[in-house]
């Protein structure tokens, strides 16, 4: 139960901090920074999963000042870091499936 409450809290904080996308961000979104989920190796797949996570955070919080200020808080929280790892793991599952698990 505590785990679920923590996840809901993290989600609430992200939603609270999320600002509407600017016109520039919309333009960047339409450019193809992600041409494919295909990677040559699991290592490249993991790196892509990390990038997907980071882009998700930047999209949710485009204000760099707020982003860096909040980083100081969650960087010291083991629970927040575990949640960040969970997001990367979900992205890695997606990339691995897109690559047929590199078989």
mmCIF file of N, CA and C in Angstrom:
data_model
loop_
_atom_site.group_PDB
_atom_site.id
_atom_site.type_symbol
_atom_site.label_atom_id
_atom_site.label_comp_id
_atom_site.label_asym_id
_atom_site.label_seq_id
_atom_site.Cartn_x
_atom_site.Cartn_y
_atom_site.Cartn_z
ATOM 1 N N UNK A 1 0.820 -1.183 0.000
ATOM 2 C CA UNK A 1 0.000 0.000 0.000
ATOM 3 C C UNK A 1 0.870 1.255 0.000
ATOM 4 N N UNK A 2 1.929 1.241 0.783
ATOM 5 C CA UNK A 2 2.832 2.379 0.846
ATOM 6 C C UNK A 2 3.471 2.632 -0.511
ATOM 7 N N UNK A 3 3.805 1.552 -1.220
ATOM 8 C CA UNK A 3 4.410 1.643 -2.543
ATOM 9 C C UNK A 3 3.460 2.339 -3.512
ATOM 10 N N UNK A 4 2.190 1.992 -3.473
ATOM 11 C CA UNK A 4 1.189 2.593 -4.352
ATOM 12 C C UNK A 4 1.032 4.076 -4.022
ATOM 13 N N UNK A 5 0.990 4.408 -2.740
ATOM 14 C CA UNK A 5 0.881 5.813 -2.340
ATOM 15 C C UNK A 5 2.084 6.613 -2.829
ATOM 16 N N UNK A 6 3.270 6.018 -2.752
ATOM 17 C CA UNK A 6 4.480 6.710 -3.209
ATOM 18 C C UNK A 6 4.413 6.959 -4.709
ATOM 19 N N UNK A 7 3.955 5.959 -5.469
ATOM 20 C CA UNK A 7 3.826 6.126 -6.918
ATOM 21 C C UNK A 7 2.820 7.217 -7.246
ATOM 22 N N UNK A 8 1.704 7.229 -6.522
ATOM 23 C CA UNK A 8 0.699 8.257 -6.755
ATOM 24 C C UNK A 8 1.245 9.639 -6.423
ATOM 25 N N UNK A 9 2.037 9.730 -5.380
ATOM 26 C CA UNK A 9 2.648 11.002 -5.013
ATOM 27 C C UNK A 9 3.594 11.483 -6.112
ATOM 28 N N UNK A 10 4.430 10.590 -6.620
ATOM 29 C CA UNK A 10 5.353 10.951 -7.694
ATOM 30 C C UNK A 10 4.568 11.408 -8.920
ATOM 31 N N UNK A 11 3.522 10.686 -9.275
ATOM 32 C CA UNK A 11 2.687 11.054 -10.410
ATOM 33 C C UNK A 11 2.042 12.416 -10.190
ATOM 34 N N UNK A 12 1.552 12.667 -8.993
ATOM 35 C CA UNK A 12 0.925 13.955 -8.681
ATOM 36 C C UNK A 12 1.931 15.096 -8.811
ATOM 37 N N UNK A 13 3.151 14.877 -8.332
ATOM 38 C CA UNK A 13 4.190 15.909 -8.428
ATOM 39 C C UNK A 13 4.507 16.187 -9.894
ATOM 40 N N UNK A 14 4.644 15.146 -10.684
ATOM 41 C CA UNK A 14 4.946 15.323 -12.109
ATOM 42 C C UNK A 14 3.817 16.092 -12.793
ATOM 43 N N UNK A 15 2.579 15.719 -12.508
ATOM 44 C CA UNK A 15 1.446 16.396 -13.128
ATOM 45 C C UNK A 15 1.378 17.850 -12.673
ATOM 46 N N UNK A 16 1.674 18.113 -11.413
ATOM 47 C CA UNK A 16 1.652 19.478 -10.895
ATOM 48 C C UNK A 16 2.713 20.333 -11.569
ATOM 49 N N UNK A 17 3.885 19.760 -11.770
ATOM 50 C CA UNK A 17 4.986 20.512 -12.358
ATOM 51 C C UNK A 17 4.874 20.648 -13.869
ATOM 52 N N UNK A 18 4.057 19.812 -14.489
ATOM 53 C CA UNK A 18 3.949 19.823 -15.947
ATOM 54 C C UNK A 18 3.356 21.147 -16.419
ATOM 55 N N UNK A 19 4.007 21.718 -17.400
ATOM 56 C CA UNK A 19 3.516 22.955 -17.999
ATOM 57 C C UNK A 19 3.062 22.653 -19.422
ATOM 58 N N UNK A 20 2.159 23.470 -19.965
ATOM 59 C CA UNK A 20 1.755 23.254 -21.359
ATOM 60 C C UNK A 20 2.969 23.337 -22.270
ATOM 61 N N UNK A 21 2.958 22.542 -23.332
ATOM 62 C CA UNK A 21 4.068 22.557 -24.276
ATOM 63 C C UNK A 21 4.094 23.887 -25.010
ATOM 64 N N UNK A 22 5.286 24.446 -25.181
ATOM 65 C CA UNK A 22 5.428 25.672 -25.952
ATOM 66 C C UNK A 22 5.377 25.328 -27.438
ATOM 67 N N UNK A 23 5.235 26.347 -28.275
ATOM 68 C CA UNK A 23 5.211 26.125 -29.722
ATOM 69 C C UNK A 23 6.527 25.498 -30.174
ATOM 70 N N UNK A 24 7.646 25.933 -29.581
ATOM 71 C CA UNK A 24 8.946 25.384 -29.953
ATOM 72 C C UNK A 24 9.013 23.898 -29.628
ATOM 73 N N UNK A 25 8.517 23.508 -28.463
ATOM 74 C CA UNK A 25 8.525 22.100 -28.078
ATOM 75 C C UNK A 25 7.641 21.293 -29.023
ATOM 76 N N UNK A 26 6.511 21.850 -29.444
ATOM 77 C CA UNK A 26 5.653 21.162 -30.409
ATOM 78 C C UNK A 26 6.413 20.916 -31.707
ATOM 79 N N UNK A 27 7.187 21.916 -32.173
ATOM 80 C CA UNK A 27 7.962 21.751 -33.393
ATOM 81 C C UNK A 27 9.011 20.674 -33.207
ATOM 82 N N UNK A 28 9.699 20.696 -32.072
ATOM 83 C CA UNK A 28 10.701 19.680 -31.801
ATOM 84 C C UNK A 28 10.061 18.303 -31.768
ATOM 85 N N UNK A 29 8.851 18.237 -31.249
ATOM 86 C CA UNK A 29 8.145 16.967 -31.130
ATOM 87 C C UNK A 29 7.853 16.381 -32.509
ATOM 88 N N UNK A 30 7.584 17.233 -33.492
ATOM 89 C CA UNK A 30 7.270 16.738 -34.825
ATOM 90 C C UNK A 30 8.515 16.310 -35.582
ATOM 91 N N UNK A 31 9.689 16.836 -35.216
ATOM 92 C CA UNK A 31 10.908 16.381 -35.863
ATOM 93 C C UNK A 31 11.226 14.972 -35.356
ATOM 94 N N UNK A 32 11.901 14.207 -36.174
ATOM 95 C CA UNK A 32 12.100 12.801 -35.852
ATOM 96 C C UNK A 32 13.373 12.575 -35.043
ATOM 97 N N UNK A 33 13.293 12.755 -33.737
ATOM 98 C CA UNK A 33 14.433 12.451 -32.871
ATOM 99 C C UNK A 33 14.466 10.967 -32.545
ATOM 100 N N UNK A 34 13.366 10.273 -32.857
ATOM 101 C CA UNK A 34 13.269 8.840 -32.588
ATOM 102 C C UNK A 34 12.820 8.127 -33.864
ATOM 103 N N UNK A 35 13.743 7.916 -34.794
ATOM 104 C CA UNK A 35 13.343 7.295 -36.062
ATOM 105 C C UNK A 35 12.927 5.830 -35.931
ATOM 106 N N UNK A 36 13.415 5.161 -34.878
ATOM 107 C CA UNK A 36 13.112 3.735 -34.734
ATOM 108 C C UNK A 36 13.432 3.269 -33.317
ATOM 109 N N UNK A 37 12.782 2.201 -32.909
ATOM 110 C CA UNK A 37 13.134 1.543 -31.645
ATOM 111 C C UNK A 37 14.148 0.427 -31.874
ATOM 112 N N UNK A 38 14.519 0.197 -33.120
ATOM 113 C CA UNK A 38 15.462 -0.858 -33.460
ATOM 114 C C UNK A 38 16.874 -0.466 -33.020
ATOM 115 N N UNK A 39 17.542 -1.390 -32.328
ATOM 116 C CA UNK A 39 18.938 -1.199 -31.928
ATOM 117 C C UNK A 39 19.704 -2.476 -32.241
ATOM 118 N N UNK A 40 21.005 -2.350 -32.336
ATOM 119 C CA UNK A 40 21.842 -3.513 -32.680
ATOM 120 C C UNK A 40 22.090 -4.443 -31.501
ATOM 121 N N UNK A 41 22.139 -3.869 -30.309
ATOM 122 C CA UNK A 41 22.501 -4.664 -29.136
ATOM 123 C C UNK A 41 21.602 -4.303 -27.949
ATOM 124 N N UNK A 42 21.532 -5.171 -26.953
ATOM 125 C CA UNK A 42 20.804 -4.828 -25.726
ATOM 126 C C UNK A 42 21.372 -3.573 -25.049
ATOM 127 N N UNK A 43 22.688 -3.391 -25.104
ATOM 128 C CA UNK A 43 23.309 -2.198 -24.512
ATOM 129 C C UNK A 43 22.745 -0.927 -25.163
ATOM 130 N N UNK A 44 22.680 -0.916 -26.502
ATOM 131 C CA UNK A 44 22.110 0.225 -27.207
ATOM 132 C C UNK A 44 20.627 0.380 -26.859
ATOM 133 N N UNK A 45 19.953 -0.750 -26.676
ATOM 134 C CA UNK A 45 18.545 -0.712 -26.288
ATOM 135 C C UNK A 45 18.347 -0.081 -24.929
ATOM 136 N N UNK A 46 19.226 -0.403 -23.987
ATOM 137 C CA UNK A 46 19.138 0.190 -22.659
ATOM 138 C C UNK A 46 19.416 1.687 -22.721
ATOM 139 N N UNK A 47 20.421 2.070 -23.511
ATOM 140 C CA UNK A 47 20.722 3.499 -23.664
ATOM 141 C C UNK A 47 19.537 4.248 -24.270
ATOM 142 N N UNK A 48 18.845 3.618 -25.209
ATOM 143 C CA UNK A 48 17.649 4.220 -25.787
ATOM 144 C C UNK A 48 16.550 4.343 -24.726
ATOM 145 N N UNK A 49 16.402 3.343 -23.884
ATOM 146 C CA UNK A 49 15.405 3.393 -22.813
ATOM 147 C C UNK A 49 15.685 4.557 -21.860
ATOM 148 N N UNK A 50 16.951 4.778 -21.545
ATOM 149 C CA UNK A 50 17.324 5.907 -20.686
ATOM 150 C C UNK A 50 16.975 7.217 -21.387
ATOM 151 N N UNK A 51 17.281 7.296 -22.684
ATOM 152 C CA UNK A 51 16.973 8.515 -23.442
ATOM 153 C C UNK A 51 15.467 8.759 -23.472
ATOM 154 N N UNK A 52 14.686 7.724 -23.689
ATOM 155 C CA UNK A 52 13.224 7.871 -23.692
ATOM 156 C C UNK A 52 12.739 8.426 -22.355
ATOM 157 N N UNK A 53 13.315 7.942 -21.281
ATOM 158 C CA UNK A 53 12.934 8.415 -19.950
ATOM 159 C C UNK A 53 13.292 9.879 -19.768
ATOM 160 N N UNK A 54 14.480 10.251 -20.193
ATOM 161 C CA UNK A 54 14.930 11.639 -20.041
ATOM 162 C C UNK A 54 14.096 12.585 -20.888
ATOM 163 N N UNK A 55 13.782 12.176 -22.107
ATOM 164 C CA UNK A 55 12.950 13.015 -22.977
ATOM 165 C C UNK A 55 11.554 13.162 -22.367
ATOM 166 N N UNK A 56 11.061 12.094 -21.752
ATOM 167 C CA UNK A 56 9.763 12.176 -21.086
ATOM 168 C C UNK A 56 9.753 13.202 -19.969
ATOM 169 N N UNK A 57 10.828 13.246 -19.203
ATOM 170 C CA UNK A 57 10.932 14.219 -18.105
ATOM 171 C C UNK A 57 11.012 15.634 -18.676
ATOM 172 N N UNK A 58 11.832 15.831 -19.713
ATOM 173 C CA UNK A 58 11.970 17.159 -20.318
ATOM 174 C C UNK A 58 10.650 17.625 -20.925
ATOM 175 N N UNK A 59 9.897 16.705 -21.509
ATOM 176 C CA UNK A 59 8.613 17.062 -22.100
ATOM 177 C C UNK A 59 7.614 17.441 -21.014
ATOM 178 N N UNK A 60 7.650 16.718 -19.917
ATOM 179 C CA UNK A 60 6.734 16.988 -18.811
ATOM 180 C C UNK A 60 7.086 18.280 -18.095
ATOM 181 N N UNK A 61 8.397 18.559 -17.978
ATOM 182 C CA UNK A 61 8.835 19.783 -17.294
ATOM 183 C C UNK A 61 9.839 20.521 -18.175
ATOM 184 N N UNK A 62 9.343 21.365 -19.096
ATOM 185 C CA UNK A 62 10.251 22.057 -20.015
ATOM 186 C C UNK A 62 11.044 23.195 -19.369
ATOM 187 N N UNK A 63 10.660 23.632 -18.183
ATOM 188 C CA UNK A 63 11.375 24.713 -17.495
ATOM 189 C C UNK A 63 12.641 24.147 -16.853
ATOM 190 N N UNK A 64 13.785 24.422 -17.455
ATOM 191 C CA UNK A 64 15.045 23.842 -16.982
ATOM 192 C C UNK A 64 15.374 24.263 -15.550
ATOM 193 N N UNK A 65 15.031 25.486 -15.201
ATOM 194 C CA UNK A 65 15.315 25.952 -13.842
ATOM 195 C C UNK A 65 14.587 25.086 -12.815
ATOM 196 N N UNK A 66 13.323 24.829 -13.058
ATOM 197 C CA UNK A 66 12.538 23.988 -12.150
ATOM 198 C C UNK A 66 13.081 22.557 -12.176
ATOM 199 N N UNK A 67 13.390 22.084 -13.367
ATOM 200 C CA UNK A 67 13.900 20.723 -13.520
ATOM 201 C C UNK A 67 15.163 20.508 -12.683
ATOM 202 N N UNK A 68 16.111 21.424 -12.768
ATOM 203 C CA UNK A 68 17.356 21.270 -12.016
ATOM 204 C C UNK A 68 17.144 21.486 -10.524
ATOM 205 N N UNK A 69 16.250 22.400 -10.162
ATOM 206 C CA UNK A 69 15.970 22.628 -8.743
ATOM 207 C C UNK A 69 15.352 21.376 -8.112
ATOM 208 N N UNK A 70 14.433 20.750 -8.803
ATOM 209 C CA UNK A 70 13.780 19.550 -8.277
ATOM 210 C C UNK A 70 14.721 18.353 -8.265
ATOM 211 N N UNK A 71 15.678 18.323 -9.180
ATOM 212 C CA UNK A 71 16.634 17.210 -9.240
ATOM 213 C C UNK A 71 17.386 17.060 -7.931
ATOM 214 N N UNK A 72 17.724 18.180 -7.298
ATOM 215 C CA UNK A 72 18.437 18.130 -6.017
ATOM 216 C C UNK A 72 17.628 17.354 -4.976
ATOM 217 N N UNK A 73 16.300 17.507 -5.024
ATOM 218 C CA UNK A 73 15.445 16.835 -4.039
ATOM 219 C C UNK A 73 15.363 15.336 -4.311
ATOM 220 N N UNK A 74 15.047 14.964 -5.551
ATOM 221 C CA UNK A 74 14.849 13.537 -5.804
ATOM 222 C C UNK A 74 16.150 12.761 -5.900
ATOM 223 N N UNK A 75 17.260 13.432 -6.164
ATOM 224 C CA UNK A 75 18.549 12.742 -6.238
ATOM 225 C C UNK A 75 18.966 12.181 -4.877
ATOM 226 N N UNK A 76 18.410 12.732 -3.809
ATOM 227 C CA UNK A 76 18.728 12.275 -2.457
ATOM 228 C C UNK A 76 17.705 11.272 -1.923
ATOM 229 N N UNK A 77 16.690 10.966 -2.730
ATOM 230 C CA UNK A 77 15.620 10.078 -2.293
ATOM 231 C C UNK A 77 15.753 8.715 -2.970
ATOM 232 N N UNK A 78 16.054 7.710 -2.170
ATOM 233 C CA UNK A 78 16.156 6.355 -2.712
ATOM 234 C C UNK A 78 14.865 5.911 -3.377
ATOM 235 N N UNK A 79 13.751 6.274 -2.786
ATOM 236 C CA UNK A 79 12.444 5.904 -3.332
ATOM 237 C C UNK A 79 12.215 6.536 -4.708
ATOM 238 N N UNK A 80 12.559 7.811 -4.847
ATOM 239 C CA UNK A 80 12.391 8.493 -6.134
ATOM 240 C C UNK A 80 13.308 7.874 -7.191
ATOM 241 N N UNK A 81 14.518 7.506 -6.804
ATOM 242 C CA UNK A 81 15.454 6.894 -7.747
ATOM 243 C C UNK A 81 14.979 5.514 -8.185
ATOM 244 N N UNK A 82 14.374 4.781 -7.276
ATOM 245 C CA UNK A 82 13.805 3.478 -7.637
ATOM 246 C C UNK A 82 12.681 3.666 -8.644
ATOM 247 N N UNK A 83 11.846 4.679 -8.437
ATOM 248 C CA UNK A 83 10.759 4.944 -9.386
ATOM 249 C C UNK A 83 11.313 5.332 -10.761
ATOM 250 N N UNK A 84 12.387 6.111 -10.772
ATOM 251 C CA UNK A 84 13.016 6.471 -12.043
ATOM 252 C C UNK A 84 13.534 5.213 -12.748
ATOM 253 N N UNK A 85 14.107 4.303 -11.989
ATOM 254 C CA UNK A 85 14.594 3.041 -12.563
ATOM 255 C C UNK A 85 13.446 2.217 -13.126
ATOM 256 N N UNK A 86 12.302 2.270 -12.465
ATOM 257 C CA UNK A 86 11.126 1.544 -12.959
ATOM 258 C C UNK A 86 10.684 2.077 -14.318
ATOM 259 N N UNK A 87 10.725 3.382 -14.492
ATOM 260 C CA UNK A 87 10.346 3.983 -15.777
ATOM 261 C C UNK A 87 11.310 3.524 -16.865
ATOM 262 N N UNK A 88 12.600 3.525 -16.569
ATOM 263 C CA UNK A 88 13.592 3.052 -17.536
ATOM 264 C C UNK A 88 13.336 1.585 -17.872
ATOM 265 N N UNK A 89 13.014 0.781 -16.865
ATOM 266 C CA UNK A 89 12.754 -0.644 -17.093
ATOM 267 C C UNK A 89 11.558 -0.853 -18.017
ATOM 268 N N UNK A 90 10.520 -0.063 -17.852
ATOM 269 C CA UNK A 90 9.342 -0.178 -18.730
ATOM 270 C C UNK A 90 9.727 0.178 -20.161
ATOM 271 N N UNK A 91 10.509 1.253 -20.328
ATOM 272 C CA UNK A 91 10.966 1.615 -21.673
ATOM 273 C C UNK A 91 11.855 0.520 -22.257
ATOM 274 N N UNK A 92 12.699 -0.078 -21.418
ATOM 275 C CA UNK A 92 13.574 -1.142 -21.916
ATOM 276 C C UNK A 92 12.757 -2.351 -22.360
ATOM 277 N N UNK A 93 11.692 -2.683 -21.642
ATOM 278 C CA UNK A 93 10.811 -3.776 -22.069
ATOM 279 C C UNK A 93 10.243 -3.500 -23.450
ATOM 280 N N UNK A 94 9.842 -2.264 -23.684
ATOM 281 C CA UNK A 94 9.278 -1.880 -24.979
ATOM 282 C C UNK A 94 10.321 -2.004 -26.084
ATOM 283 N N UNK A 95 11.523 -1.492 -25.827
ATOM 284 C CA UNK A 95 12.592 -1.552 -26.823
ATOM 285 C C UNK A 95 12.988 -2.998 -27.077
ATOM 286 N N UNK A 96 13.096 -3.787 -26.039
ATOM 287 C CA UNK A 96 13.461 -5.209 -26.208
ATOM 288 C C UNK A 96 12.422 -5.938 -27.059
ATOM 289 N N UNK A 97 11.157 -5.696 -26.793
ATOM 290 C CA UNK A 97 10.109 -6.336 -27.601
ATOM 291 C C UNK A 97 10.190 -5.891 -29.052
ATOM 292 N N UNK A 98 10.463 -4.601 -29.288
ATOM 293 C CA UNK A 98 10.578 -4.089 -30.647
ATOM 294 C C UNK A 98 11.752 -4.709 -31.388
ATOM 295 N N UNK A 99 12.727 -5.205 -30.653
ATOM 296 C CA UNK A 99 13.913 -5.831 -31.243
ATOM 297 C C UNK A 99 13.876 -7.350 -31.155
ATOM 298 N N UNK A 100 12.696 -7.885 -30.873
ATOM 299 C CA UNK A 100 12.523 -9.344 -30.730
ATOM 300 C C UNK A 100 13.550 -9.905 -29.752
ATOM 301 N N UNK A 101 13.823 -9.144 -28.721
ATOM 302 C CA UNK A 101 14.743 -9.534 -27.640
ATOM 303 C C UNK A 101 16.131 -9.907 -28.167
ATOM 304 N N UNK A 102 16.534 -9.284 -29.271
ATOM 305 C CA UNK A 102 17.846 -9.435 -29.893
ATOM 306 C C UNK A 102 18.185 -10.891 -30.214
ATOM 307 N N UNK A 103 17.171 -11.626 -30.648
ATOM 308 C CA UNK A 103 17.396 -13.046 -31.035
ATOM 309 C C UNK A 103 17.979 -13.123 -32.419
#
